[in-house]
Amino acid sequence: MLKVTLRGLMAHKVRLVATAVSVLLGVAFMSGTQVLTSSIGASFDKTFADVYAQIDVVVRSTNKVETPFGAERTRISGDIVPTIDAVPAVEAAEGQVVGQIKVLDKAGKPLVTAQGPPNFGLNWLTSPQLNGWNLIDGVAPAGEGDIVLDAKSASDGGYSVGDRVDVSVTSGVREFRLSGIAKFGKLETWGGVQAALFTTTTLQGMLGEPGTFDWISVAGADGTSQEQLRDAVSRVLPAGTEAITGKEFTEESQDAFQKLIAIFNTFLLVFALIALFVGSFIIYNTFSIIVAQRTRELALLRAIGAGRGQVLRSVIVEAFVVGLVASIIGVGAGIALAIGLNALMQQIGFSGPDTPLVIPPVAVLVSILVGTGITVVSAVFPARRAATVPPIAAMRDVSVDRTGTSRVRLLIGLLLVLLGALLLWLGLFGGTDASLQSIGGGAFFVFIGLTVVGPVAAGPLASILGWPLRRLGVTGRLARENAMRNPRRTSTTASALMIGIGLVGFIAVTAQSVKASTVEAIDQSIRGQYVVTTEGFGPTALPQSIVPELDADPAVRTAAGIGGTFARVDGSDKLLLATDPSAFARVVTVTDVAGSFTGLRRGQIAASKKLAEDKGLEIGREVPATFLQGGSTTLTLSSIYDTELPLPGSGWIVSVDQFNASIPPDYQTFSQAYVLLRDESSAGVAGAKPGLEAIVAKYPGAKLQDLAEFKKAQTDQANQFLVIVYVLLALALVIAIVGVVNTLLLSVYERTRELGLLRAVGMTRRQVRSSIRLESVVIALMGTLVGLVIGLVFGWALVKALADEGITAFGIPWSQLAVIVVIAVLAGVGAALYPARRAARLDVLAAIASE
């Protein structure tokens, strides 16, 4: 029986190619994702190892705040450097200062944009044992006006030794002379990010903390292990500081980066699994059709003695071989994909060490197992049907598909849909903490339920959608009848499209709702006429000095800035916002729920209405908080506020006075500033713009936007994310289209004799082609329309579930949905081109004589 199976595979290679392609694409995306992220991770692991290679021990503060980008720690006093240096086992000890800056190009614009990696300022270490920089031109910084750039920054800015280089920091723009250009080891950057180096006192003054360091690097004497050196240094350290080995310091940095990569990896893997999920429908459909077409062959095998188990194993082995071969090729394609993406990232400036591509054995094994497993599982039900073919079926020419009238199928499908609807209801109105997970589970079961019940509904739906085709004559009637004739084949093919289109529609509706909610909130909340924004965050955002300058403009009634910092508040590390509450309440609509928002002072904190409800907060409650400067403190809840403006962060707000007392000077910035004019008429708004632009132009990276421009900038962020998601979902749609091609090809093969007879009685090649294309359009429309309905329903459900998160408006992107329908129709026509051409070119006599 194994020989029969293998010979069958070799004799009918073409019929399984599209199935293999479906598996191959999904596996390629899965393996490519894991190879790419593993390579990036390994690359930056080596980067951190190179950056900190000379460090044996690090001394740092014990006061820290966790952020999504790793822990941030309070800077420590440089007074302890001589004490550490005096430890006998210490060869060298020197403080390291690290701060975010903006190196400007010759036009006064930031050299590194917000889309690129950060731009850091470092102090030039004088100890050869600790300094990993190598000058390739010029000399090290020696005075207050000297700067050294990494090779990439110098190249990007077109700088040569002796040129003037401007640098923007929180305190303003400083002018320097380029004294040298350096590489870090063999790298043109500081481990993938661009850097500028200054004397220690210069950088400390720029960051506003003279005499302090982010950490102290220590090199040990020969023969001293890192652990021995750590223990020796720890004995002389003051309270509030700690010593760790260089190895531990490197591993911490590597772990923080790996967490970011893991998020990226998970995001891409979700789409890979979606692609494989869609592909499973194509595999199922293909094997179902193959089994139907081989009814006589399988029945003859049964008639000459083959048992049901042998027939079952025959189809399973066939699926296993197809899945295994496709998965192996898919892993190879994934590696090629990872190489291409890596090269693309290098081209756009994402640089790292020159490390070879990493191919994790686990990623290869898992990808092959998943691809092969999905193929085999998808073939199980068709294999069971094949095993039940009675020998008497050998006497029949064709098998009749009766799934369209199956009551069991209808009952099971409806139960699954009802289960999905129940989970949807629980997610919306059940009051559970896992509402989003419940809605996601509901969507899954609805998809599966509709797929199960699909063959029952496919006939009527094909009849309705194909009804206009009757006016096209015989070709239209044939297309409609062919789509209705085999409801299982039609519905399974449409199901793959349904899932892809449903996800696209769901994302489009969600994104449109986010944009509509954002615009609505801005319209309802911002009373001002202009907003000043920046590409940076934290130290590279807007200096607080911009607000007094805006306030001093004669055309301005009030200007208010808002900034943020990470802090541990009430036991959790969160993004906390800061503003001048009185000024902010004049330019943004803020409603007091309890207490007084405008009365917010130092030592106090405000909470949003939602946060207060979630935590059961009341005015007067003591809230513990830990900041980078000043360590732990206790703040009093003095305000519970409400606003429609979609503010980032957790909902906690403090005054600027408290903010500035709690964080380092270089972090004392605003991310946005709102401007309310004295004259709010159109003429007044236009007249104030030149003066405001002159102020904003002093701050590199700052942008002045009116409300229309501000709303567009906010919604453009959603559009950028939407484009990424659409590109990733395109893989699922490509697989679905491949499924349509596969189904039509097999359908043509199945109807070879019928097409030959039609040609014999006068049907032209053009009419044959048209009937196949129109049948494809009916299938595409069926999957598209059902998918759009599902996308709309679950998009609405998600918006309802996120109402407390600021997504208050339900938006339907009619133009995008119309484009989706048009694309689906065109895809249907495109998918039918080759099958239609093949059908039209059949030899009439050979087709009539076929079995």
PDB file of C-alpha atoms in Angstrom, residues 401-499:
ATOM      1  CA  ASP A 401     -21.641  15.844  -2.293  1.00  0.00           C
ATOM      2  CA  ARG A 402     -24.510  15.730   0.230  1.00  0.00           C
ATOM      3  CA  THR A 403     -22.941  17.939   2.909  1.00  0.00           C
ATOM      4  CA  GLY A 404     -25.261  20.776   1.922  1.00  0.00           C
ATOM      5  CA  THR A 405     -28.166  18.869   3.464  1.00  0.00           C
ATOM      6  CA  SER A 406     -26.349  17.483   6.530  1.00  0.00           C
ATOM      7  CA  ARG A 407     -28.392  18.156   9.679  1.00  0.00           C
ATOM      8  CA  VAL A 408     -25.545  17.016  11.938  1.00  0.00           C
ATOM      9  CA  ARG A 409     -23.194  19.501  10.314  1.00  0.00           C
ATOM     10  CA  LEU A 410     -25.795  22.248  10.668  1.00  0.00           C
ATOM     11  CA  LEU A 411     -26.341  21.445  14.347  1.00  0.00           C
ATOM     12  CA  ILE A 412     -22.624  21.337  15.206  1.00  0.00           C
ATOM     13  CA  GLY A 413     -21.931  24.528  13.280  1.00  0.00           C
ATOM     14  CA  LEU A 414     -24.768  26.406  14.972  1.00  0.00           C
ATOM     15  CA  LEU A 415     -23.618  25.230  18.412  1.00  0.00           C
ATOM     16  CA  LEU A 416     -20.110  26.538  17.722  1.00  0.00           C
ATOM     17  CA  VAL A 417     -21.498  29.873  16.497  1.00  0.00           C
ATOM     18  CA  LEU A 418     -23.681  30.117  19.603  1.00  0.00           C
ATOM     19  CA  LEU A 419     -20.649  29.369  21.793  1.00  0.00           C
ATOM     20  CA  GLY A 420     -18.752  32.166  20.040  1.00  0.00           C
ATOM     21  CA  ALA A 421     -21.719  34.516  20.504  1.00  0.00           C
ATOM     22  CA  LEU A 422     -21.858  33.603  24.212  1.00  0.00           C
ATOM     23  CA  LEU A 423     -18.174  34.390  24.670  1.00  0.00           C
ATOM     24  CA  LEU A 424     -18.724  37.672  22.825  1.00  0.00           C
ATOM     25  CA  TRP A 425     -21.601  38.542  25.176  1.00  0.00           C
ATOM     26  CA  LEU A 426     -19.500  37.664  28.228  1.00  0.00           C
ATOM     27  CA  GLY A 427     -16.678  39.844  26.937  1.00  0.00           C
ATOM     28  CA  LEU A 428     -19.013  42.801  26.494  1.00  0.00           C
ATOM     29  CA  PHE A 429     -21.395  42.528  29.412  1.00  0.00           C
ATOM     30  CA  GLY A 430     -20.033  39.824  31.721  1.00  0.00           C
ATOM     31  CA  GLY A 431     -17.913  42.219  33.769  1.00  0.00           C
ATOM     32  CA  THR A 432     -14.869  39.904  33.634  1.00  0.00           C
ATOM     33  CA  ASP A 433     -11.238  41.016  33.756  1.00  0.00           C
ATOM     34  CA  ALA A 434     -10.530  38.945  30.640  1.00  0.00           C
ATOM     35  CA  SER A 435     -13.024  40.649  28.328  1.00  0.00           C
ATOM     36  CA  LEU A 436     -10.574  40.956  25.419  1.00  0.00           C
ATOM     37  CA  GLN A 437      -9.607  37.280  25.688  1.00  0.00           C
ATOM     38  CA  SER A 438     -13.301  36.367  25.777  1.00  0.00           C
ATOM     39  CA  ILE A 439     -13.978  38.384  22.618  1.00  0.00           C
ATOM     40  CA  GLY A 440     -10.965  36.773  20.915  1.00  0.00           C
ATOM     41  CA  GLY A 441     -12.238  33.309  21.864  1.00  0.00           C
ATOM     42  CA  GLY A 442     -15.677  34.243  20.564  1.00  0.00           C
ATOM     43  CA  ALA A 443     -14.190  35.268  17.220  1.00  0.00           C
ATOM     44  CA  PHE A 444     -12.315  31.956  16.972  1.00  0.00           C
ATOM     45  CA  PHE A 445     -15.403  29.833  17.601  1.00  0.00           C
ATOM     46  CA  VAL A 446     -17.520  31.926  15.235  1.00  0.00           C
ATOM     47  CA  PHE A 447     -14.941  31.399  12.486  1.00  0.00           C
ATOM     48  CA  ILE A 448     -14.867  27.650  13.121  1.00  0.00           C
ATOM     49  CA  GLY A 449     -18.668  27.431  13.447  1.00  0.00           C
ATOM     50  CA  LEU A 450     -19.261  29.266  10.181  1.00  0.00           C
ATOM     51  CA  THR A 451     -16.716  27.007   8.508  1.00  0.00           C
ATOM     52  CA  VAL A 452     -18.540  23.891   9.754  1.00  0.00           C
ATOM     53  CA  VAL A 453     -21.963  25.194   8.743  1.00  0.00           C
ATOM     54  CA  GLY A 454     -20.544  26.596   5.515  1.00  0.00           C
ATOM     55  CA  PRO A 455     -21.509  23.728   3.193  1.00  0.00           C
ATOM     56  CA  VAL A 456     -25.133  24.035   4.337  1.00  0.00           C
ATOM     57  CA  ALA A 457     -25.220  27.756   3.573  1.00  0.00           C
ATOM     58  CA  ALA A 458     -22.922  27.721   0.537  1.00  0.00           C
ATOM     59  CA  GLY A 459     -25.603  26.593  -1.917  1.00  0.00           C
ATOM     60  CA  PRO A 460     -28.154  29.308  -1.052  1.00  0.00           C
ATOM     61  CA  LEU A 461     -25.452  31.990  -0.817  1.00  0.00           C
ATOM     62  CA  ALA A 462     -23.965  30.997  -4.174  1.00  0.00           C
ATOM     63  CA  SER A 463     -27.456  31.062  -5.631  1.00  0.00           C
ATOM     64  CA  ILE A 464     -28.081  34.608  -4.345  1.00  0.00           C
ATOM     65  CA  LEU A 465     -24.659  36.011  -5.244  1.00  0.00           C
ATOM     66  CA  GLY A 466     -24.709  34.309  -8.642  1.00  0.00           C
ATOM     67  CA  TRP A 467     -28.271  35.387  -9.475  1.00  0.00           C
ATOM     68  CA  PRO A 468     -27.132  38.450 -11.519  1.00  0.00           C
ATOM     69  CA  LEU A 469     -24.897  36.151 -13.571  1.00  0.00           C
ATOM     70  CA  ARG A 470     -27.913  34.573 -15.255  1.00  0.00           C
ATOM     71  CA  ARG A 471     -28.158  37.620 -17.488  1.00  0.00           C
ATOM     72  CA  LEU A 472     -24.742  36.778 -18.911  1.00  0.00           C
ATOM     73  CA  GLY A 473     -26.137  33.726 -20.653  1.00  0.00           C
ATOM     74  CA  VAL A 474     -24.875  30.190 -20.496  1.00  0.00           C
ATOM     75  CA  THR A 475     -21.494  31.136 -18.990  1.00  0.00           C
ATOM     76  CA  GLY A 476     -23.140  32.916 -16.065  1.00  0.00           C
ATOM     77  CA  ARG A 477     -25.613  30.105 -15.431  1.00  0.00           C
ATOM     78  CA  LEU A 478     -22.866  27.491 -15.499  1.00  0.00           C
ATOM     79  CA  ALA A 479     -20.700  29.532 -13.107  1.00  0.00           C
ATOM     80  CA  ARG A 480     -23.592  29.850 -10.662  1.00  0.00           C
ATOM     81  CA  GLU A 481     -24.521  26.170 -10.882  1.00  0.00           C
ATOM     82  CA  ASN A 482     -20.916  25.009 -10.497  1.00  0.00           C
ATOM     83  CA  ALA A 483     -20.512  27.116  -7.333  1.00  0.00           C
ATOM     84  CA  MET A 484     -23.748  25.560  -5.986  1.00  0.00           C
ATOM     85  CA  ARG A 485     -23.010  22.005  -7.098  1.00  0.00           C
ATOM     86  CA  ASN A 486     -20.301  21.181  -4.552  1.00  0.00           C
ATOM     87  CA  PRO A 487     -21.095  23.186  -1.405  1.00  0.00           C
ATOM     88  CA  ARG A 488     -18.235  21.682   0.618  1.00  0.00           C
ATOM     89  CA  ARG A 489     -15.635  22.713  -1.914  1.00  0.00           C
ATOM     90  CA  THR A 490     -17.150  26.172  -2.360  1.00  0.00           C
ATOM     91  CA  SER A 491     -17.569  26.874   1.352  1.00  0.00           C
ATOM     92  CA  THR A 492     -14.129  25.639   2.407  1.00  0.00           C
ATOM     93  CA  THR A 493     -12.471  27.767  -0.243  1.00  0.00           C
ATOM     94  CA  ALA A 494     -14.587  30.746   0.765  1.00  0.00           C
ATOM     95  CA  SER A 495     -13.760  30.082   4.450  1.00  0.00           C
ATOM     96  CA  ALA A 496     -10.064  30.721   3.873  1.00  0.00           C
ATOM     97  CA  LEU A 497     -10.927  34.050   2.292  1.00  0.00           C
ATOM     98  CA  MET A 498     -13.480  34.724   5.037  1.00  0.00           C
ATOM     99  CA  ILE A 499     -10.811  34.486   7.741  1.00  0.00           C
TER     100      ILE A 499
END
